[in-house]
XYZ file of C-alpha atoms in Angstrom:
640
model
C -18.179 -25.155 7.742
C -20.293 -22.045 8.010
C -21.529 -20.307 4.921
C -19.460 -17.199 4.181
C -21.641 -14.266 3.191
C -21.072 -10.555 2.746
C -22.344 -8.149 5.306
C -24.412 -5.579 3.504
C -24.861 -3.289 6.472
C -23.394 0.001 5.365
C -21.979 2.293 7.985
C -24.495 5.134 7.697
C -22.244 7.568 9.480
C -19.514 7.046 6.906
C -21.718 7.123 3.831
C -23.971 10.044 4.679
C -21.282 12.701 4.965
C -21.923 15.604 2.648
C -19.244 17.523 0.873
C -20.853 20.766 1.976
C -20.967 19.884 5.670
C -18.391 21.265 8.060
C -16.771 19.481 10.949
C -18.741 18.948 14.103
C -16.004 20.690 16.020
C -16.259 24.131 14.462
C -16.967 27.035 16.759
C -17.048 29.906 14.324
C -20.300 29.149 12.545
C -21.002 26.831 9.626
C -17.855 26.666 7.447
C -18.106 27.114 3.731
C -18.056 23.968 1.610
C -15.226 23.033 -0.722
C -16.909 22.390 -4.039
C -13.741 22.126 -6.116
C -10.945 20.093 -4.581
C -7.375 20.978 -5.528
C -4.647 18.468 -4.632
C -1.050 18.050 -5.698
C 1.648 15.504 -6.369
C 5.333 16.064 -6.972
C 6.884 15.937 -10.409
C 8.193 12.412 -9.674
C 4.614 11.118 -9.300
C 3.069 11.637 -12.708
C 0.820 9.037 -14.321
C 2.602 6.699 -16.696
C -0.518 4.987 -18.066
C -4.313 5.238 -18.050
C -4.685 1.466 -18.187
C -5.698 0.521 -14.648
C -5.147 -3.184 -15.312
C -1.493 -2.561 -16.159
C -0.327 -0.198 -13.470
C 0.816 -0.896 -9.925
C 1.705 2.733 -9.175
C -0.231 4.871 -6.716
C 0.146 7.885 -9.022
C -2.088 6.009 -11.473
C -4.495 4.264 -9.116
C -5.260 7.402 -7.079
C -6.783 8.915 -10.215
C -8.308 5.900 -11.940
C -10.000 4.539 -8.792
C -12.181 7.628 -9.149
C -12.911 6.918 -12.797
C -13.647 3.187 -12.870
C -15.691 1.303 -10.281
C -14.791 -2.151 -9.034
C -16.806 -4.860 -7.351
C -16.430 -3.526 -3.808
C -15.000 -0.591 -1.888
C -14.335 0.388 1.738
C -16.133 2.704 4.113
C -14.405 5.160 6.416
C -13.769 2.435 8.987
C -12.233 -0.016 6.534
C -15.301 -2.232 6.253
C -15.868 -3.880 2.891
C -19.031 -2.455 1.302
C -20.833 -2.833 -2.052
C -19.821 -0.965 -5.170
C -20.778 -2.500 -8.521
C -21.460 -5.752 -6.691
C -24.560 -5.338 -4.536
C -23.865 -8.553 -2.633
C -21.591 -11.580 -2.650
C -21.403 -14.939 -0.977
C -19.705 -18.313 -0.831
C -21.682 -21.480 -0.177
C -18.661 -23.785 0.071
C -16.452 -22.119 2.662
C -14.701 -19.682 0.352
C -13.698 -21.818 -2.639
C -16.419 -20.450 -4.928
C -17.445 -16.804 -4.762
C -20.556 -15.385 -6.437
C -21.003 -11.644 -6.919
C -24.392 -10.164 -7.776
C -23.953 -7.037 -9.870
C -26.178 -3.999 -9.960
C -28.133 -3.531 -13.189
C -27.956 0.254 -13.609
C -24.243 0.952 -14.131
C -22.980 2.226 -17.478
C -19.770 2.987 -19.336
C -19.469 6.537 -20.659
C -16.929 8.298 -22.853
C -15.034 11.480 -21.983
C -18.058 13.539 -23.001
C -20.235 11.672 -20.507
C -22.204 9.886 -23.243
C -23.354 6.335 -22.471
C -21.483 3.752 -24.539
C -22.557 0.442 -22.987
C -23.952 -1.174 -19.860
C -21.560 -2.561 -17.265
C -22.090 -6.325 -17.356
C -20.491 -9.404 -15.816
C -18.609 -10.178 -19.012
C -16.540 -7.028 -18.454
C -14.801 -8.799 -15.560
C -13.993 -11.707 -17.848
C -12.282 -9.340 -20.263
C -10.491 -7.646 -17.380
C -9.086 -10.871 -15.942
C -8.131 -12.191 -19.381
C -6.125 -9.020 -19.930
C -4.428 -9.307 -16.536
C -3.437 -12.940 -17.106
C -2.372 -12.517 -20.721
C 1.407 -12.395 -20.731
C 1.628 -10.365 -23.935
C -1.076 -7.874 -23.011
C -0.163 -7.013 -19.434
C 3.494 -8.043 -19.213
C 2.969 -9.883 -15.937
C 1.635 -6.882 -13.999
C -0.946 -7.516 -11.237
C -0.889 -11.276 -11.825
C 0.319 -12.451 -8.401
C -3.012 -12.375 -6.585
C -5.230 -13.957 -9.245
C -2.596 -16.571 -10.047
C -2.340 -17.541 -6.384
C -6.096 -17.740 -5.842
C -8.089 -18.406 -9.048
C -8.238 -21.875 -10.540
C -6.404 -22.138 -13.863
C -5.005 -18.593 -13.753
C -1.360 -19.667 -13.682
C -1.915 -22.202 -16.437
C -3.542 -19.584 -18.669
C -0.703 -17.130 -18.051
C 1.845 -19.761 -19.103
C -0.314 -20.726 -22.079
C -0.358 -17.170 -23.427
C 3.358 -16.823 -22.790
C 4.016 -19.818 -25.042
C 1.366 -18.850 -27.575
C 3.337 -15.973 -29.031
C 2.708 -12.252 -29.125
C 0.451 -11.882 -32.146
C -1.779 -14.846 -31.383
C -2.098 -13.929 -27.700
C -3.191 -10.374 -28.481
C -6.385 -11.520 -30.198
C -9.592 -10.382 -28.466
C -11.144 -13.740 -27.746
C -12.369 -15.425 -24.554
C -12.927 -19.006 -25.691
C -9.674 -20.616 -24.455
C -9.605 -18.341 -21.402
C -13.039 -19.567 -20.273
C -12.033 -23.175 -20.836
C -8.951 -22.811 -18.646
C -9.732 -20.216 -15.941
C -12.161 -20.529 -13.049
C -14.405 -17.587 -13.808
C -17.845 -17.436 -15.385
C -20.704 -15.056 -16.066
C -23.959 -17.066 -16.012
C -25.866 -13.902 -16.886
C -25.213 -10.185 -17.270
C -25.423 -9.511 -13.545
C -23.857 -12.604 -11.988
C -20.122 -13.210 -11.705
C -18.597 -16.407 -10.304
C -14.969 -17.077 -9.336
C -13.650 -20.575 -8.642
C -10.637 -20.529 -6.332
C -7.820 -23.039 -6.088
C -8.627 -23.527 -2.414
C -10.776 -21.928 0.264
C -9.943 -18.220 0.169
C -11.849 -16.323 2.855
C -10.283 -12.988 1.930
C -11.104 -13.240 -1.790
C -13.714 -10.411 -1.858
C -11.074 -7.947 -0.633
C -9.181 -8.527 -3.885
C -12.064 -6.690 -5.519
C -10.718 -3.421 -4.100
C -7.590 -3.718 -6.250
C -7.003 -3.453 -9.987
C -6.277 -7.179 -10.429
C -10.059 -7.825 -10.361
C -11.184 -4.701 -12.217
C -13.366 -4.774 -15.337
C -12.890 -3.476 -18.862
C -15.631 -3.281 -21.445
C -15.340 -5.894 -24.170
C -16.936 -3.379 -26.527
C -14.157 -0.887 -25.814
C -11.519 -3.551 -26.444
C -13.161 -4.417 -29.744
C -13.193 -0.751 -30.672
C -9.590 0.050 -29.685
C -7.877 -3.286 -30.215
C -5.142 -4.591 -27.953
C -2.575 -1.960 -28.875
C -5.156 0.805 -28.552
C -6.140 -0.218 -25.037
C -2.511 -0.648 -24.033
C -2.016 3.006 -24.929
C -5.468 4.190 -23.818
C -5.790 7.932 -23.124
C -8.342 10.064 -21.252
C -9.968 10.719 -24.622
C -10.392 7.024 -25.500
C -10.982 5.620 -22.005
C -14.497 4.609 -20.909
C -15.595 5.555 -17.405
C -17.935 3.872 -14.915
C -16.944 5.690 -11.715
C -17.833 9.013 -10.084
C -15.516 11.178 -12.207
C -14.260 11.689 -15.738
C -10.802 12.979 -16.664
C -11.701 16.084 -18.638
C -8.278 17.741 -18.702
C -4.817 16.223 -18.690
C -1.549 18.067 -19.241
C 1.532 15.924 -18.669
C 3.639 17.103 -15.718
C 1.241 19.964 -15.195
C -2.256 19.091 -14.063
C -5.206 16.751 -14.447
C -8.829 17.707 -13.852
C -11.665 15.327 -12.979
C -15.310 16.379 -13.224
C -18.511 14.586 -12.277
C -19.658 11.674 -14.419
C -23.240 12.742 -15.283
C -24.376 9.127 -15.765
C -22.882 7.638 -12.603
C -25.222 5.053 -11.135
C -24.757 6.228 -7.545
C -27.187 9.064 -6.818
C -26.635 8.936 -3.042
C -22.894 9.457 -2.648
C -21.656 13.048 -2.699
C -18.945 14.274 -5.065
C -16.932 17.399 -5.690
C -17.785 19.487 -8.724
C -14.197 18.951 -9.818
C -10.950 17.506 -8.536
C -7.669 18.944 -9.781
C -4.232 17.476 -9.266
C -1.400 19.924 -9.829
C 2.066 18.563 -10.507
C 4.488 20.575 -8.389
C 8.234 20.451 -7.963
C 8.239 20.334 -4.165
C 6.243 20.461 -0.927
C 7.604 23.970 -0.379
C 5.898 25.196 -3.546
C 2.719 23.447 -2.428
C 2.913 25.243 0.935
C 3.119 28.590 -0.819
C 0.052 27.687 -2.879
C -1.874 26.632 0.233
C -1.048 30.003 1.765
C -2.643 31.736 -1.214
C -5.710 29.479 -1.163
C -4.795 27.526 -4.306
C -4.638 24.061 -2.693
C -6.992 22.111 -0.440
C -4.250 20.436 1.599
C -0.477 20.392 1.923
C 1.986 18.069 3.611
C 4.423 20.051 5.731
C 8.168 19.679 5.478
C 10.230 19.668 8.649
C 11.293 23.290 8.089
C 7.758 24.503 7.376
C 6.440 22.698 10.416
C 9.096 24.270 12.630
C 8.296 27.778 11.349
C 4.574 27.308 12.010
C 4.701 25.602 15.395
C 7.360 27.833 16.962
C 5.507 31.072 16.247
C 2.128 31.640 17.880
C 1.542 34.561 15.537
C 1.798 32.341 12.450
C -1.581 32.183 10.709
C -1.459 28.374 10.669
C -0.152 27.852 14.208
C -3.398 26.240 15.388
C -4.033 24.344 12.121
C -1.255 21.751 11.948
C -2.766 18.247 12.138
C -1.476 14.732 11.512
C -2.783 13.146 8.330
C -5.134 10.292 9.183
C -4.469 7.607 6.642
C -3.213 4.070 6.456
C 0.148 4.280 8.205
C 2.640 2.340 6.129
C 5.372 0.542 8.111
C 8.845 1.005 6.636
C 11.327 -1.787 7.226
C 14.985 -2.355 6.567
C 15.087 -5.479 4.404
C 18.443 -7.233 4.489
C 20.429 -8.141 1.409
C 21.580 -11.663 2.175
C 23.937 -11.920 -0.820
C 25.563 -8.532 -1.295
C 28.199 -7.988 -3.975
C 31.147 -5.660 -4.066
C 31.236 -3.117 -6.880
C 33.470 -5.424 -8.923
C 30.748 -8.099 -8.822
C 32.458 -10.384 -6.318
C 30.531 -11.488 -3.198
C 30.897 -9.285 -0.126
C 31.689 -12.260 2.079
C 32.248 -10.160 5.191
C 28.755 -8.633 5.106
C 27.001 -11.793 3.907
C 28.479 -13.876 6.704
C 27.617 -11.223 9.284
C 23.989 -10.722 8.261
C 23.381 -14.488 8.226
C 24.267 -14.492 11.948
C 21.178 -14.063 14.121
C 23.021 -12.434 17.016
C 24.365 -9.802 14.601
C 20.860 -9.000 13.359
C 19.413 -8.929 16.872
C 22.079 -6.498 18.007
C 20.585 -4.074 15.470
C 17.029 -5.017 16.426
C 17.448 -4.218 20.132
C 20.465 -1.967 19.970
C 19.382 1.186 18.118
C 17.117 3.861 19.518
C 15.705 5.263 16.271
C 13.983 8.288 17.873
C 16.291 10.827 16.202
C 15.706 9.091 12.867
C 11.937 9.313 13.424
C 12.356 13.021 14.084
C 13.324 13.396 10.452
C 9.781 12.318 9.574
C 7.909 13.953 12.451
C 9.895 16.428 14.507
C 6.946 17.337 16.751
C 5.999 13.821 17.867
C 8.650 11.403 16.567
C 7.402 8.372 18.494
C 4.090 8.561 16.630
C 6.122 7.167 13.716
C 7.442 4.161 15.621
C 6.982 0.837 13.812
C 6.967 -2.452 15.680
C 5.329 -4.795 13.162
C 5.831 -5.720 9.526
C 2.096 -5.367 8.833
C 0.117 -2.137 8.975
C -2.733 -1.318 11.315
C -6.309 -1.579 9.983
C -5.446 -4.572 7.828
C -7.864 -6.970 9.550
C -9.567 -7.203 12.924
C -10.747 -10.123 15.014
C -14.434 -10.637 15.669
C -14.210 -8.592 18.869
C -12.668 -5.621 17.040
C -9.073 -6.314 18.102
C -6.603 -5.113 15.487
C -4.361 -7.866 14.110
C -1.149 -5.951 14.772
C -1.922 -5.777 18.487
C -1.718 -9.592 18.497
C 1.708 -9.397 16.868
C 2.919 -6.901 19.468
C 1.546 -9.113 22.227
C 3.496 -12.080 20.864
C 6.626 -9.953 20.650
C 6.192 -8.614 24.164
C 6.762 -5.110 22.794
C 4.177 -2.341 22.651
C 4.067 1.418 22.301
C 4.565 3.468 25.455
C 4.712 6.954 23.932
C 7.819 7.906 25.890
C 10.664 5.758 24.565
C 11.510 3.730 21.471
C 9.882 0.566 22.748
C 12.159 -2.075 21.208
C 15.431 -0.545 22.422
C 17.148 -2.677 25.088
C 20.783 -1.774 25.710
C 21.528 -4.854 27.812
C 20.178 -7.306 25.255
C 21.971 -5.455 22.474
C 25.308 -5.640 24.295
C 24.917 -9.365 24.854
C 24.062 -9.982 21.200
C 26.949 -7.787 20.045
C 29.432 -9.762 22.152
C 27.976 -13.061 20.934
C 28.057 -11.940 17.299
C 31.656 -10.741 17.482
C 32.791 -14.035 19.007
C 30.884 -16.220 16.540
C 31.736 -14.149 13.478
C 35.402 -13.766 14.359
C 35.592 -17.547 14.419
C 34.185 -17.524 10.889
C 36.804 -15.084 9.641
C 34.696 -11.909 9.670
C 36.708 -8.738 10.204
C 35.449 -5.754 12.189
C 34.045 -3.241 11.798
C 31.587 -4.775 9.352
C 30.812 -2.290 6.576
C 27.123 -1.821 5.764
C 26.314 0.023 2.544
C 23.126 2.068 2.167
C 22.021 3.836 -1.022
C 19.961 6.990 -1.561
C 19.107 8.863 -4.729
C 21.731 11.471 -5.493
C 19.204 14.247 -6.159
C 17.248 13.666 -2.945
C 18.880 15.843 -0.299
C 16.212 14.999 2.279
C 16.924 11.282 2.074
C 20.650 11.952 2.140
C 20.194 13.949 5.351
C 18.081 11.127 6.787
C 20.795 8.615 5.915
C 23.408 10.706 7.709
C 21.259 10.655 10.850
C 21.041 6.873 10.502
C 24.816 6.689 10.104
C 25.302 8.670 13.314
C 22.874 6.431 15.221
C 24.625 3.256 14.094
C 27.905 4.748 15.206
C 26.488 5.856 18.566
C 24.557 2.722 19.476
C 26.398 -0.142 17.770
C 29.890 1.306 17.902
C 32.492 2.028 15.235
C 34.401 -1.037 16.390
C 31.476 -3.196 15.275
C 29.628 -1.665 12.307
C 30.157 1.324 10.050
C 27.602 2.665 7.575
C 28.761 3.824 4.170
C 26.270 6.003 2.280
C 26.327 5.789 -1.498
C 24.087 7.268 -4.179
C 22.370 6.135 -7.332
C 21.242 8.398 -10.159
C 17.728 7.395 -11.196
C 16.830 3.708 -10.813
C 17.452 1.924 -7.544
C 16.278 -1.338 -9.099
C 18.749 -1.198 -11.990
C 21.679 0.593 -10.382
C 21.604 -0.965 -6.915
C 19.226 -3.869 -6.419
C 19.943 -5.800 -9.616
C 23.751 -5.808 -9.143
C 23.121 -6.443 -5.406
C 25.257 -3.606 -4.060
C 23.338 -2.563 -0.930
C 23.437 -4.153 2.513
C 19.813 -3.333 3.219
C 16.985 -1.348 1.659
C 14.305 0.792 3.269
C 10.886 -0.107 1.881
C 7.253 0.319 2.876
C 4.085 -0.717 1.108
C 0.349 -1.139 1.501
C -1.162 -4.611 1.231
C -3.136 -5.338 -1.921
C -5.837 -7.321 -0.100
C -7.231 -7.784 3.380
C -5.330 -10.634 4.970
C -2.007 -10.954 6.871
C -0.801 -13.205 4.069
C -0.485 -10.048 1.949
C 2.558 -9.098 4.025
C 3.919 -12.445 5.131
C 3.882 -14.112 1.723
C 6.656 -11.675 0.791
C 8.839 -13.250 3.488
C 8.071 -16.910 2.723
C 11.419 -18.568 2.019
C 9.764 -21.502 0.237
C 8.424 -19.203 -2.488
C 10.801 -17.606 -4.967
C 8.153 -14.919 -5.551
C 8.668 -13.626 -1.990
C 9.958 -10.297 -3.193
C 11.406 -8.969 0.056
C 13.518 -12.072 0.500
C 14.336 -12.850 -3.106
C 13.925 -9.695 -5.209
C 15.364 -7.318 -2.625
C 17.415 -9.772 -0.603
C 18.773 -12.253 -3.179
C 17.873 -15.080 -0.805
C 18.296 -17.670 -3.556
C 22.063 -17.310 -3.122
C 22.049 -18.041 0.625
C 24.039 -21.100 1.673
C 24.178 -20.620 5.456
C 22.388 -23.662 6.862
C 21.318 -21.986 10.103
C 19.747 -19.053 8.270
C 18.006 -21.375 5.830
C 16.609 -23.426 8.708
C 15.382 -20.322 10.543
C 13.636 -18.976 7.449
C 12.158 -22.419 6.861
C 10.694 -22.538 10.371
C 9.037 -19.147 9.840
C 7.732 -20.283 6.449
C 6.117 -23.305 8.073
C 4.295 -21.052 10.540
C 3.080 -18.929 7.613
C 1.791 -22.034 5.820
C 0.041 -23.276 8.960
C -1.765 -19.971 9.360
C -2.759 -19.803 5.709
C -4.256 -23.292 5.902
C -6.844 -22.090 8.450
C -9.823 -20.923 6.393
C -12.915 -21.701 8.449
C -12.118 -19.592 11.532
C -10.783 -16.090 10.847
C -9.931 -15.423 14.493
C -7.800 -18.566 14.551
C -6.282 -17.643 11.190
C -5.238 -14.174 12.329
C -3.933 -15.501 15.640
C -1.738 -18.010 13.812
C -0.459 -15.361 11.402
C 0.388 -13.126 14.377
C 2.535 -15.938 15.763
C 4.275 -16.298 12.395
C 4.938 -12.572 12.106
C 6.292 -12.417 15.645
C 8.644 -15.326 14.878
C 9.817 -13.512 11.736
C 10.651 -10.424 13.786
C 12.105 -12.285 16.753
C 14.681 -13.663 14.311
C 15.005 -10.175 12.784
C 14.541 -11.411 9.229
C 13.560 -7.793 8.626
C 13.818 -4.702 10.819
C 10.729 -2.471 11.326
C 11.815 1.148 11.734
C 9.107 3.741 11.230
C 5.615 4.460 9.943
C 4.648 7.456 7.861
C 3.177 10.148 10.080
C 2.775 13.391 8.183
C 1.759 16.795 9.445
C -0.467 18.763 7.141
C -2.691 21.772 6.690
C -5.997 20.626 5.274
C -9.556 21.486 4.353
C -10.347 17.755 4.058
C -11.669 15.678 6.936
C -9.512 12.557 6.666
C -11.828 10.697 9.030
C -14.609 10.852 6.442
C -12.502 9.273 3.690
C -12.488 5.570 2.821
C -9.935 3.733 4.934
C -8.383 0.310 4.758
C -5.014 -1.264 5.362
C -5.118 -2.760 1.873
C -6.199 -2.039 -1.712
C -6.487 1.372 -3.310
C -9.881 2.639 -2.189
C -8.396 5.227 0.204
C -7.938 7.457 -2.815
C -11.639 7.375 -3.683
C -13.004 10.918 -3.407
C -16.652 10.495 -2.479
C -18.560 11.429 0.680
C -15.721 13.660 1.854
C -16.479 16.204 4.541
C -14.646 19.513 4.126
C -14.056 22.866 5.754
C -12.944 25.756 3.560
C -11.398 27.448 6.598
C -9.137 24.473 7.242
C -9.277 22.298 10.363
C -7.741 23.414 13.624
C -5.920 20.975 15.875
C -8.784 21.253 18.360
C -11.372 20.404 15.718
C -9.189 17.555 14.457
C -8.968 16.053 17.937
C -12.758 16.164 18.225
C -13.142 14.480 14.837
C -10.750 11.741 15.957
C -12.649 11.226 19.194
C -15.993 10.985 17.391
C -14.502 8.632 14.820
C -13.205 6.204 17.424
C -16.423 6.391 19.442
C -18.464 5.421 16.394
C -16.059 2.866 14.940
C -17.912 -0.161 13.588
C -16.163 -3.289 12.267
C -18.292 -5.497 10.039
């Protein structure tokens, strides 16, 4: 087996971009630089904690990834590059990973005063916190428990130990049980359960982030649980200098940051706004650096050539997240009794495939991108830019090849009226014999206060009626007040749920493990779909066959091309049986002063929110300039 070693070649094009440089496509002279970036989130996206180890929310990670450095990060092409680890390697095919840490990184307080050096032991404290049941309440444990030797055993040990004893700041038992060590201050070693070729990519996510043992000693367990910007220690490019709940947060440069080459903004401000419409008004007055456009705003701008932004609408270049409809296999009625009619229907493969081939979702996509709806089309479960083969081929193209379905830019590629009609007839015959009555009622929930999602659901309802027929399926739209998990998912009241997410690490397993029927931690089968209550033997056998393909792919660790090819076969099988239904990808129009092509990119982790080496244009980017940036980006794409 070949030695696995990190590639330390840094993409110079990605890492040499200066904040003050304008786009190469400008024609009106050198644009002014954006020294102070002003972004926004909506009121529903406020930070709930400043403890990076605890949170799984993007509203938290998008800020803290700029305040605390991890082992590795990504360049603008998604390549894994050094951060606090200068290099890493495995000498045994991926079972043991050694990271060599830089020796000039420090922890500072909110005033920018050095408090301690960043050392290998900080990762021991970080992992102990993650795996300690009473400290982290089970958050971010899945990846380390599935990869690191002894991690699951330590988690269970702390769970049984009791709250007070487990909260002690001590590493002795942890080091005896868990496969991690720090031979010296700048060497960190992880021992995996089995060969794990993708292990370094976990370093982009909070599950392998550090915390200073000195800070823990100073604050205590309860103090770090409730850490604030004032008590937090920082090792990244920025410090949170101002925080007003549901108002704004301001980040300024960390004066002691180890990285003297990467460029930063003087400050980054996030404003908490009530809507995208308010953000649009603020962009008009020069108060924001970018704004996502609502359908109505986009229509106003694009239909009037005299509008000041007519030539400036561009599609956000970011990791496009596929959104799927995930079936509920064991739906209940509102009185708590099983919805036998739906549950029997959805267990029938012909019924699911009639949805898969039978609905042209173009009008639904128009709700997310009215200018170019097919740019939102989703064919795969996994997102693009997750992993590539050695020749640069994107993994998802292999999945599409196995499916025999690919984008054509003119029609919704999966739609096949003839196939759908055949599956509908087959389903009605088979299900009628099982006592199912038609039309089958499908129930879909949206939040009561979200008019946009309610409008989207009504478009979906009309499409189901048009393409599947009211004699076959009807969609009932219901609302929940605040918590979908508590009000809908826990009592199992929905027929399917729309969900999209970004992988936490760089491997197809990050998506497919959530659909592995042999694992009760497969959240999109079990948590969302209540698969544990399935009794239909045919459905169980189908899911088992897909699970076996997933296991076969995961067992390949010495040849990544073969691994990805096998996973592509497993994902295609999953979709050919329609165990979930890909519908759309996020494709958002924006007005922006930020060159998205200069930002870190990856189909996994949280490094896309890292605000360093960002090229800007204070005039905003025109569509023509954006197209040139995209062309240059693709021409210079390098996969390491």
